[in-house]
MMTF fields as JSON, N, C-alpha, C and O atoms, coordinates in Angstrom:
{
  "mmtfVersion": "1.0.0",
  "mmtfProducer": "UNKNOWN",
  "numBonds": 475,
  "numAtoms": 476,
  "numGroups": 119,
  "numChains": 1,
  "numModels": 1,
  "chainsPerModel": [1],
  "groupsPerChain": [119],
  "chainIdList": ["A"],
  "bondAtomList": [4, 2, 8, 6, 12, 10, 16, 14, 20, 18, 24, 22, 28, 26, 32, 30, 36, 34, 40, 38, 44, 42, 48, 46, 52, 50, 56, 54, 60, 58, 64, 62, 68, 66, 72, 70, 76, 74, 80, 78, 84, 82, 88, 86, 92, 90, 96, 94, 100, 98, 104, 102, 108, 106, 112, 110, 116, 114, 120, 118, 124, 122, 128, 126, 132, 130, 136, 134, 140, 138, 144, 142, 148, 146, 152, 150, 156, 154, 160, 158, 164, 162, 168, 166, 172, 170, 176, 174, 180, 178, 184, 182, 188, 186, 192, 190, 196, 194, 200, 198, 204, 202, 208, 206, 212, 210, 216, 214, 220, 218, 224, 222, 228, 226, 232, 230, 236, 234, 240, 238, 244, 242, 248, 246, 252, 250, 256, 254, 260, 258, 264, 262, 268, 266, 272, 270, 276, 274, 280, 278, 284, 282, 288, 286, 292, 290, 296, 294, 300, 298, 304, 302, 308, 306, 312, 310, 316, 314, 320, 318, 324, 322, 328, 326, 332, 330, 336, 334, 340, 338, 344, 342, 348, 346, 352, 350, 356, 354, 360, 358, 364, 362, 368, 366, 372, 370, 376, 374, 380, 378, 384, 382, 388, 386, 392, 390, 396, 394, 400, 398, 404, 402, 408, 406, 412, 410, 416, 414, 420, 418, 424, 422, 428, 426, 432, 430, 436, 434, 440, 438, 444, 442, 448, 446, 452, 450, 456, 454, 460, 458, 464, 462, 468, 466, 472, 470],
  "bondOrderList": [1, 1, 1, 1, 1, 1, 1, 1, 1, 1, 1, 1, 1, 1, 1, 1, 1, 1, 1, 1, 1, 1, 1, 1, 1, 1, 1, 1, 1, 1, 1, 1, 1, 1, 1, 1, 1, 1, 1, 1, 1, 1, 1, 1, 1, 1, 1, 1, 1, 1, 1, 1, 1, 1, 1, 1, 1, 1, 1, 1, 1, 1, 1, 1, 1, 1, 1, 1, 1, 1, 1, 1, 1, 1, 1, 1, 1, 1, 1, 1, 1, 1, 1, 1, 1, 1, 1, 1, 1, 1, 1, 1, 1, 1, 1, 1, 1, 1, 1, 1, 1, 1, 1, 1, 1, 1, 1, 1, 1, 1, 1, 1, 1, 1, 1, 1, 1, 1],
  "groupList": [{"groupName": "UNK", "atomNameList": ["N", "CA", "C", "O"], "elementList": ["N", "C", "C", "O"], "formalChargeList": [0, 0, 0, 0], "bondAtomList": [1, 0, 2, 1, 3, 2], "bondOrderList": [1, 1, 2], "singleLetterCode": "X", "chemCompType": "L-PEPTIDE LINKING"}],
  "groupTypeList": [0, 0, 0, 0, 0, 0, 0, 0, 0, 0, 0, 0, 0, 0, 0, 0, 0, 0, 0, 0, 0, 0, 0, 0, 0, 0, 0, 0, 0, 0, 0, 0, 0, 0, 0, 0, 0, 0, 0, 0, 0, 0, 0, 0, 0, 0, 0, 0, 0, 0, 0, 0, 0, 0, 0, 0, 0, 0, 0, 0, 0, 0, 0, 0, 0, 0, 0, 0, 0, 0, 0, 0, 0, 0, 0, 0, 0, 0, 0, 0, 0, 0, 0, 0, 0, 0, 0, 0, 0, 0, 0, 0, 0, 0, 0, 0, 0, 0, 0, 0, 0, 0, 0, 0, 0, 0, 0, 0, 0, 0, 0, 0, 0, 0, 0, 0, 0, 0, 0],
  "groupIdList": [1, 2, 3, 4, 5, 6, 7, 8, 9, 10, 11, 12, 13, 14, 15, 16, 17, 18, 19, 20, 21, 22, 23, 24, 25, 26, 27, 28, 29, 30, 31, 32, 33, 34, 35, 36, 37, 38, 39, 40, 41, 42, 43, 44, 45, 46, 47, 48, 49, 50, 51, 52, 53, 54, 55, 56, 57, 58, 59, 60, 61, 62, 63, 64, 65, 66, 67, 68, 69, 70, 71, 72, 73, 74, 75, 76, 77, 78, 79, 80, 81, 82, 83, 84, 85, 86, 87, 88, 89, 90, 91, 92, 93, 94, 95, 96, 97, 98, 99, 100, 101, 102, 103, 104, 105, 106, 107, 108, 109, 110, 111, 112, 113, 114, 115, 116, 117, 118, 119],
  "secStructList": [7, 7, 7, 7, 6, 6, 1, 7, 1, 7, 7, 7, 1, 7, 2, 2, 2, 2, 6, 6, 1, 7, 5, 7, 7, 7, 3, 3, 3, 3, 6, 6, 3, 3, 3, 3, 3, 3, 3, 3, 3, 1, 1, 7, 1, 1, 1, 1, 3, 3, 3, 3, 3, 3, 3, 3, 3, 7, 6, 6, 6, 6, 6, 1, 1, 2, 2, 2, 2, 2, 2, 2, 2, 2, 2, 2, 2, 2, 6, 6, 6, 6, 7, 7, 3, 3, 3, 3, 3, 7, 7, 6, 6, 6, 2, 2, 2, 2, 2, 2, 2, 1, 6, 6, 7, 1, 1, 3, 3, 3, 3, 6, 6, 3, 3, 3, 3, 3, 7],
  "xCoordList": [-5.208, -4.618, -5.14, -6.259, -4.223, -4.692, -4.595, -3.615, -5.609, -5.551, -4.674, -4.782, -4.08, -3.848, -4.052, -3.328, -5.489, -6.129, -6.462, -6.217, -7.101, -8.064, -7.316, -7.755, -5.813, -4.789, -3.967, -3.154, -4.215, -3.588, -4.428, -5.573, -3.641, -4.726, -5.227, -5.677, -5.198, -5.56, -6.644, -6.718, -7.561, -8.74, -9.304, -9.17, -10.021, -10.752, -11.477, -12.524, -11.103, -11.905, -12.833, -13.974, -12.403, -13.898, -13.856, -12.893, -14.541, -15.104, -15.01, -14.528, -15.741, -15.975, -14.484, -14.222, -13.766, -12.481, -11.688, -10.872, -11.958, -10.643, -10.829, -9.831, -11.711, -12.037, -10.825, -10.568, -10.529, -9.633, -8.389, -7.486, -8.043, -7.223, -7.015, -7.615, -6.161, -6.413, -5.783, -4.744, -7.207, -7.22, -7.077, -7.588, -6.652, -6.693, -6.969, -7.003, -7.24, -7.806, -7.707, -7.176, -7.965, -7.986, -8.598, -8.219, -9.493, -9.991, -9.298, -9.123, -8.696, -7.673, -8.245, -8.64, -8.104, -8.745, -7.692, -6.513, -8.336, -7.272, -8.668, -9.841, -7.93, -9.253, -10.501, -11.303, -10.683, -11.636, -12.853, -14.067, -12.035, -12.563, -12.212, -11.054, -13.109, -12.333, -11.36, -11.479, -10.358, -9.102, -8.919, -8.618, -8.977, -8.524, -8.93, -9.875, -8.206, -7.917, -6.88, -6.129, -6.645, -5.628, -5.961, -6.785, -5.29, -5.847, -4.835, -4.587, -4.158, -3.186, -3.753, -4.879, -3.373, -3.19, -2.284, -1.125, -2.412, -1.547, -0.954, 0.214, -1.813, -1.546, -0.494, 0.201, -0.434, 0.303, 1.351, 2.172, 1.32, 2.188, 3.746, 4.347, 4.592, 5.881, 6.35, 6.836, 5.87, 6.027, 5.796, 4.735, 6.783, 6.027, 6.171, 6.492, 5.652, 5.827, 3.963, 3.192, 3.872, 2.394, 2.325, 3.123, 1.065, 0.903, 0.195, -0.866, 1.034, 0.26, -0.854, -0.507, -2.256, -3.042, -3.767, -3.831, -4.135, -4.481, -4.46, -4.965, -4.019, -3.828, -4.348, -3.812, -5.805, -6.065, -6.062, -6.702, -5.365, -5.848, -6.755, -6.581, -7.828, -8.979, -7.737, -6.577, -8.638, -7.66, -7.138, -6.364, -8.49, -8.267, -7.122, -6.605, -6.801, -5.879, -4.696, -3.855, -4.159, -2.95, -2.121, -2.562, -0.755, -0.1, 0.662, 1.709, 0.115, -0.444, 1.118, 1.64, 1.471, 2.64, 1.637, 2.073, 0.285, -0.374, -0.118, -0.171, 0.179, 0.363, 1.619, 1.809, 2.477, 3.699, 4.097, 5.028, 3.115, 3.019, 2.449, 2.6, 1.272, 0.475, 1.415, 1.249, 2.222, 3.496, 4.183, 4.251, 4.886, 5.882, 4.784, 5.377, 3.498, 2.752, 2.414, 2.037, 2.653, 2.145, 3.775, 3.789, 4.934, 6.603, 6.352, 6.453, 5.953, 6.407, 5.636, 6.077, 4.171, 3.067, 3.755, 4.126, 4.105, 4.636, 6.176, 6.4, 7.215, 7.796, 7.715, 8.587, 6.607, 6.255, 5.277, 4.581, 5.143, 4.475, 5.015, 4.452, 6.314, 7.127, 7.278, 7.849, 6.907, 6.848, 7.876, 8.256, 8.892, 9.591, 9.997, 11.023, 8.332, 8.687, 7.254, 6.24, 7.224, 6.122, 6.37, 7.49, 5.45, 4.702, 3.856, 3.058, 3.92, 2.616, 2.938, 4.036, 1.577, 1.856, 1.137, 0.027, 2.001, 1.941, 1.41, 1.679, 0.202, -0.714, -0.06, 0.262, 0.075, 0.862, 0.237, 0.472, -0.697, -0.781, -0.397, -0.277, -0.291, 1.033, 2.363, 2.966, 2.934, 3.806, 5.116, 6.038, 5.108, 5.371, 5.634, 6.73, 4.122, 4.824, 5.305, 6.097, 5.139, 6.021, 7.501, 8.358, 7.969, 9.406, 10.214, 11.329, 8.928, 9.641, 9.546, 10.235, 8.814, 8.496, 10.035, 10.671, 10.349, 11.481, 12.548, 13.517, 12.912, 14.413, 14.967, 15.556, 15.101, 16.284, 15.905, 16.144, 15.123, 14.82, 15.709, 15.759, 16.429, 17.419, 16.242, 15.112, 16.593, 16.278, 14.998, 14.161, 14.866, 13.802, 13.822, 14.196, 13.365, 13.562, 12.13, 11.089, 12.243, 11.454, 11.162, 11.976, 9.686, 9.765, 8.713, 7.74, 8.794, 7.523, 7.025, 7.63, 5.723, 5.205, 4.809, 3.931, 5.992, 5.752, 7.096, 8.199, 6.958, 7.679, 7.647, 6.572, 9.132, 9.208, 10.145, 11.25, 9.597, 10.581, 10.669, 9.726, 12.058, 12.573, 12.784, 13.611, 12.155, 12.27, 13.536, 13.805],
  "yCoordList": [1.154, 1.01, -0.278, -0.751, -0.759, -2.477, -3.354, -3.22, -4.413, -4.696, -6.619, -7.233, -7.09, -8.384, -9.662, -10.635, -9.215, -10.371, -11.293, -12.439, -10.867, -12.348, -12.393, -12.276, -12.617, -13.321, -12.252, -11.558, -12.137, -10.78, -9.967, -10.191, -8.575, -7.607, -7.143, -6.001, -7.893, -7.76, -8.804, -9.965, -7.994, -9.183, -8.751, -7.717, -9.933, -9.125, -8.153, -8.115, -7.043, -5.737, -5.729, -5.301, -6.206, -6.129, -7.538, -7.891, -8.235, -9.586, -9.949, -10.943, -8.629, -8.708, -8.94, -9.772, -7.901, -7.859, -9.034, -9.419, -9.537, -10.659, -11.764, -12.484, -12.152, -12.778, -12.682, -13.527, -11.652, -11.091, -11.016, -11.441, -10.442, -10.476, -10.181, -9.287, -11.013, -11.29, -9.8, -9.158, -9.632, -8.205, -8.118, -9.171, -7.476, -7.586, -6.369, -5.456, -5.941, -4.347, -4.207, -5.176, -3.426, -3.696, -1.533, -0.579, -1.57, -0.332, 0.082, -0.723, 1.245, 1.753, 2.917, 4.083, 2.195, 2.754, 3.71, 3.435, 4.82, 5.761, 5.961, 5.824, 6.431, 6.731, 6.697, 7.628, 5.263, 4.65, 4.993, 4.942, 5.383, 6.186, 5.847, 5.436, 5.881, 5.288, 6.521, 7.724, 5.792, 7.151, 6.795, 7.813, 6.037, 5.52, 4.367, 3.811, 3.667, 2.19, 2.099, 3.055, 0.843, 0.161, -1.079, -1.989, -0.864, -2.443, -2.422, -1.595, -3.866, -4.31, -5.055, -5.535, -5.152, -6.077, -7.175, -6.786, -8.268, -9.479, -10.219, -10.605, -10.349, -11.192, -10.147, -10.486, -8.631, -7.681, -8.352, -9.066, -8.142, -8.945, -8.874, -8.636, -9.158, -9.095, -9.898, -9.408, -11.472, -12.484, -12.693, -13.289, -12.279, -12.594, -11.205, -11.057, -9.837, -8.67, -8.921, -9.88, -7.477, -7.14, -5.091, -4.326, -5.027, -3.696, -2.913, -3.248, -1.895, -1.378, -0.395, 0.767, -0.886, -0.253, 1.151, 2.146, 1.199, 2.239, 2.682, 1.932, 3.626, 4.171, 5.696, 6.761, 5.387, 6.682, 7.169, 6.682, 8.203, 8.812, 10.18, 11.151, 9.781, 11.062, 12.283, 12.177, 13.783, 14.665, 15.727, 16.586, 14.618, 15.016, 14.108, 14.427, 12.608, 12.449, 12.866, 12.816, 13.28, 13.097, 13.947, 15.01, 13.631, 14.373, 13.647, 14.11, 12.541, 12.078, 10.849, 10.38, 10.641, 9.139, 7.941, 6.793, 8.194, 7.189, 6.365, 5.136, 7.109, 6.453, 6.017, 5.006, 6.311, 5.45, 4.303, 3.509, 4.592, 2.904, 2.392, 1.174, 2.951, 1.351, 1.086, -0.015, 1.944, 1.331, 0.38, -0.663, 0.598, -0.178, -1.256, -2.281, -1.643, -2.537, -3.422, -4.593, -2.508, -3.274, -3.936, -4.785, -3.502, -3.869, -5.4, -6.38, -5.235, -6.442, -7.103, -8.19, -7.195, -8.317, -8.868, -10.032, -8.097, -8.833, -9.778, -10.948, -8.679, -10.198, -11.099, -11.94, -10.934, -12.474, -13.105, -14.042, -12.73, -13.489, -13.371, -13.416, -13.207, -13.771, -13.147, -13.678, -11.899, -10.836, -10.552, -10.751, -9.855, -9.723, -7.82, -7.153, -7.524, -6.391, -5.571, -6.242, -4.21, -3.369, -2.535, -2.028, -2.269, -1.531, -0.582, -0.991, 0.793, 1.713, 2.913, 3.403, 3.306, 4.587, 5.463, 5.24, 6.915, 7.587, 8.849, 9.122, 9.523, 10.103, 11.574, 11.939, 12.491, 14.007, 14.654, 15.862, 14.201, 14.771, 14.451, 15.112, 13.365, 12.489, 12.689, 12.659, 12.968, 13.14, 13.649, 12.847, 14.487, 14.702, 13.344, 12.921, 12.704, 11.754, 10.69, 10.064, 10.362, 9.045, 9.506, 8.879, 10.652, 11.044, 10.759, 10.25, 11.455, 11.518, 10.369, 10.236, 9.337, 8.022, 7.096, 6.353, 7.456, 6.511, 7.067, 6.45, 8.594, 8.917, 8.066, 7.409, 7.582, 6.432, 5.271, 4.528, 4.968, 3.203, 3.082, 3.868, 2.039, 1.202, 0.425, 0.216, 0.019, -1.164, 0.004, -0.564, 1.464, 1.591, 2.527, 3.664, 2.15, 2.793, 3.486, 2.957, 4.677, 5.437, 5.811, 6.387, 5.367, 5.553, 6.438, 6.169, 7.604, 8.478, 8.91, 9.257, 8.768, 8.361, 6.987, 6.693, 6.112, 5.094, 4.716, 4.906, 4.201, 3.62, 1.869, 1.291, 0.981, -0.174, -0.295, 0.237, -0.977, -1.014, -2.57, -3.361, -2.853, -4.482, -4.682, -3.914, -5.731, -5.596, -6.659, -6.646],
  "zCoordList": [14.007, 12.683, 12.082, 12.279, 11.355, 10.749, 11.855, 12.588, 12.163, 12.731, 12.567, 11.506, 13.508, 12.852, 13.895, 14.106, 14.533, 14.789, 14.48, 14.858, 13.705, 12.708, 11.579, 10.435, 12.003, 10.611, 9.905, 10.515, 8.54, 8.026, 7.633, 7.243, 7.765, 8.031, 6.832, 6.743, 5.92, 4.433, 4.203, 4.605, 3.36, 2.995, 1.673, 1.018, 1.47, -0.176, -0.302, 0.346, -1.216, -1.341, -2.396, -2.226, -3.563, -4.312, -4.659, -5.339, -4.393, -5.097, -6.488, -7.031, -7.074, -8.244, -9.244, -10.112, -8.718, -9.284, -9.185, -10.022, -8.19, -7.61, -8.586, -8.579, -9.398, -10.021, -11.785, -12.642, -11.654, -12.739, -12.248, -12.968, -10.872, -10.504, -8.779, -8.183, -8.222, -6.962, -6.301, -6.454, -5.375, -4.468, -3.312, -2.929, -2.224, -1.168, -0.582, -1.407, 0.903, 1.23, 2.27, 2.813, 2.91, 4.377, 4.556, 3.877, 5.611, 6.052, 6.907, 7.821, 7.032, 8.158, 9.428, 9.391, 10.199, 11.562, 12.347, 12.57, 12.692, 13.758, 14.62, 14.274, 16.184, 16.96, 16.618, 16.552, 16.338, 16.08, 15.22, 15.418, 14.131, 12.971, 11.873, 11.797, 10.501, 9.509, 9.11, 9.339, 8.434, 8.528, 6.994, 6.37, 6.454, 5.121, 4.636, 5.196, 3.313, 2.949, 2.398, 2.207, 2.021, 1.387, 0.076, 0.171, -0.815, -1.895, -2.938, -3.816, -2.53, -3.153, -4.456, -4.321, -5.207, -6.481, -6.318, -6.181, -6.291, -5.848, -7.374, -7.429, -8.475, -9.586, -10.273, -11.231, -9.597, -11.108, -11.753, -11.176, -12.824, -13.995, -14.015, -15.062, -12.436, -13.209, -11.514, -10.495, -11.914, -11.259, -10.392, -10.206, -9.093, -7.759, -6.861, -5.682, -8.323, -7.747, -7.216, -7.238, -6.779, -6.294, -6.964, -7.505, -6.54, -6.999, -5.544, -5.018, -5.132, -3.869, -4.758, -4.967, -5.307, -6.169, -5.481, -6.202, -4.533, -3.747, -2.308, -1.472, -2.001, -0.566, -0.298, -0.603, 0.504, 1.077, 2.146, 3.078, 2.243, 4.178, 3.883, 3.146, 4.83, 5.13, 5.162, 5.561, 4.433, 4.79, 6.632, 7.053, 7.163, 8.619, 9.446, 10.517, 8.486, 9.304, 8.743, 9.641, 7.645, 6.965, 7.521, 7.958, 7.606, 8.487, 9.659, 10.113, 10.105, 11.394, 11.398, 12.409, 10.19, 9.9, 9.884, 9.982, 9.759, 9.188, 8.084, 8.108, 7.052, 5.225, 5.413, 4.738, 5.983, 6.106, 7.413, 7.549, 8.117, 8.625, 8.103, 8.204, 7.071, 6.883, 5.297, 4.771, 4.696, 3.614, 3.989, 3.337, 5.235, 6.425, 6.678, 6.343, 7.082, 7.261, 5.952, 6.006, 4.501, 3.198, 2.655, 1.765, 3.218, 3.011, 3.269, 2.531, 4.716, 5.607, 5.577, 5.949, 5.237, 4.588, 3.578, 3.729, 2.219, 1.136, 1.499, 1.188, 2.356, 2.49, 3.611, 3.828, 4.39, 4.779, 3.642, 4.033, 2.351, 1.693, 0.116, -0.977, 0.534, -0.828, -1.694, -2.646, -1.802, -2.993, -2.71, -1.557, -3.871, -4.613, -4.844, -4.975, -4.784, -5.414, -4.98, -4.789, -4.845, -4.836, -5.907, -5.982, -6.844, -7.71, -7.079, -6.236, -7.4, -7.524, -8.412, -8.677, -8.851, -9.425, -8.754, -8.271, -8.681, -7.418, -8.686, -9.856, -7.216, -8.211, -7.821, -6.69, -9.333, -8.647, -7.885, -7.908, -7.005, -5.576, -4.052, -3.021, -4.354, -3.674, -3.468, -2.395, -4.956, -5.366, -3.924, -3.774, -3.305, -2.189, -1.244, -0.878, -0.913, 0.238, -0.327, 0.377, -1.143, -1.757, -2.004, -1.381, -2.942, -2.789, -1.675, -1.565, -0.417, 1.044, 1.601, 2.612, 1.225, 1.962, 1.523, 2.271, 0.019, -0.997, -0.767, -1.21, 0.088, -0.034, 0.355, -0.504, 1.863, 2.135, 2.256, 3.208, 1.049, 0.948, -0.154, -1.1, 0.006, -1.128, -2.218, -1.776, -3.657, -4.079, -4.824, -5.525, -4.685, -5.699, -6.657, -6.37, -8.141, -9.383, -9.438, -9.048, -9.952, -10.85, -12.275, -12.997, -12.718, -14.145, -14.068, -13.364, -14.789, -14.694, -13.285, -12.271, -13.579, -11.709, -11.03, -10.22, -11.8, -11.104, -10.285, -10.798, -9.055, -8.513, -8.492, -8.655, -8.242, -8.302, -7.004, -6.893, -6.181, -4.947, -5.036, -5.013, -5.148, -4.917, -3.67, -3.177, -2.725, -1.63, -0.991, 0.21]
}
């Protein structure tokens, strides 16, 4: 999975971007395969929220409770690092595991297809 050897398991994903706004990423490994990614938005605009900007799992792993550990892995990064809040907008093909990921989490509103989880 993520690994958190060499610190946190988040690092810069596009360079280019971070420059506009601070990014973070991380490549997600299952049996030693790439299985997915991850890339947060750190500056998103509503203080010391963040934006979980993208999350993919290959369609060979999905299924697996991959995308919801590495959610549970993107929770508990932000509050060891002070965030406030997760942002994403969940794409209607998703739509499914995020419902099922948010039933019994406290603290989160829905607008459209976006979710705001106060952590």
């Amino acid at each position: 999975m993520l690994s958190r050897d060499q610190g946190s398991p988040f690092r810069d994903a596009w360079t280019g971007m971070g420059s506009l706004m601070p990014v973070e990423g991380a490549l997600i490994i299952a049996d030693e395969q790439d299985a997915g990614f991850v890339v947060l938005h750190l500056g998103w605009g509503m203080g010391d929220g963040m934006e979980l900007y993208k999350l993919y799992i290959a369609p060979s792993f999905r299924g697996r409770g991959i995308g919801r550990q590495v959610v549970d892995m993107v929770a508990e990064w932000a509050r060891d690092n002070r965030r406030t809040s997760i942002m994403l907008e969940a794409d209607p093909r998703s739509w499914g595991f995020w419902t099922a990921y948010f039933h019994d989490v406290s603290g989160v509103e829905l607008a459209g297809l976006n979710f705001v989880w106060t952590l």
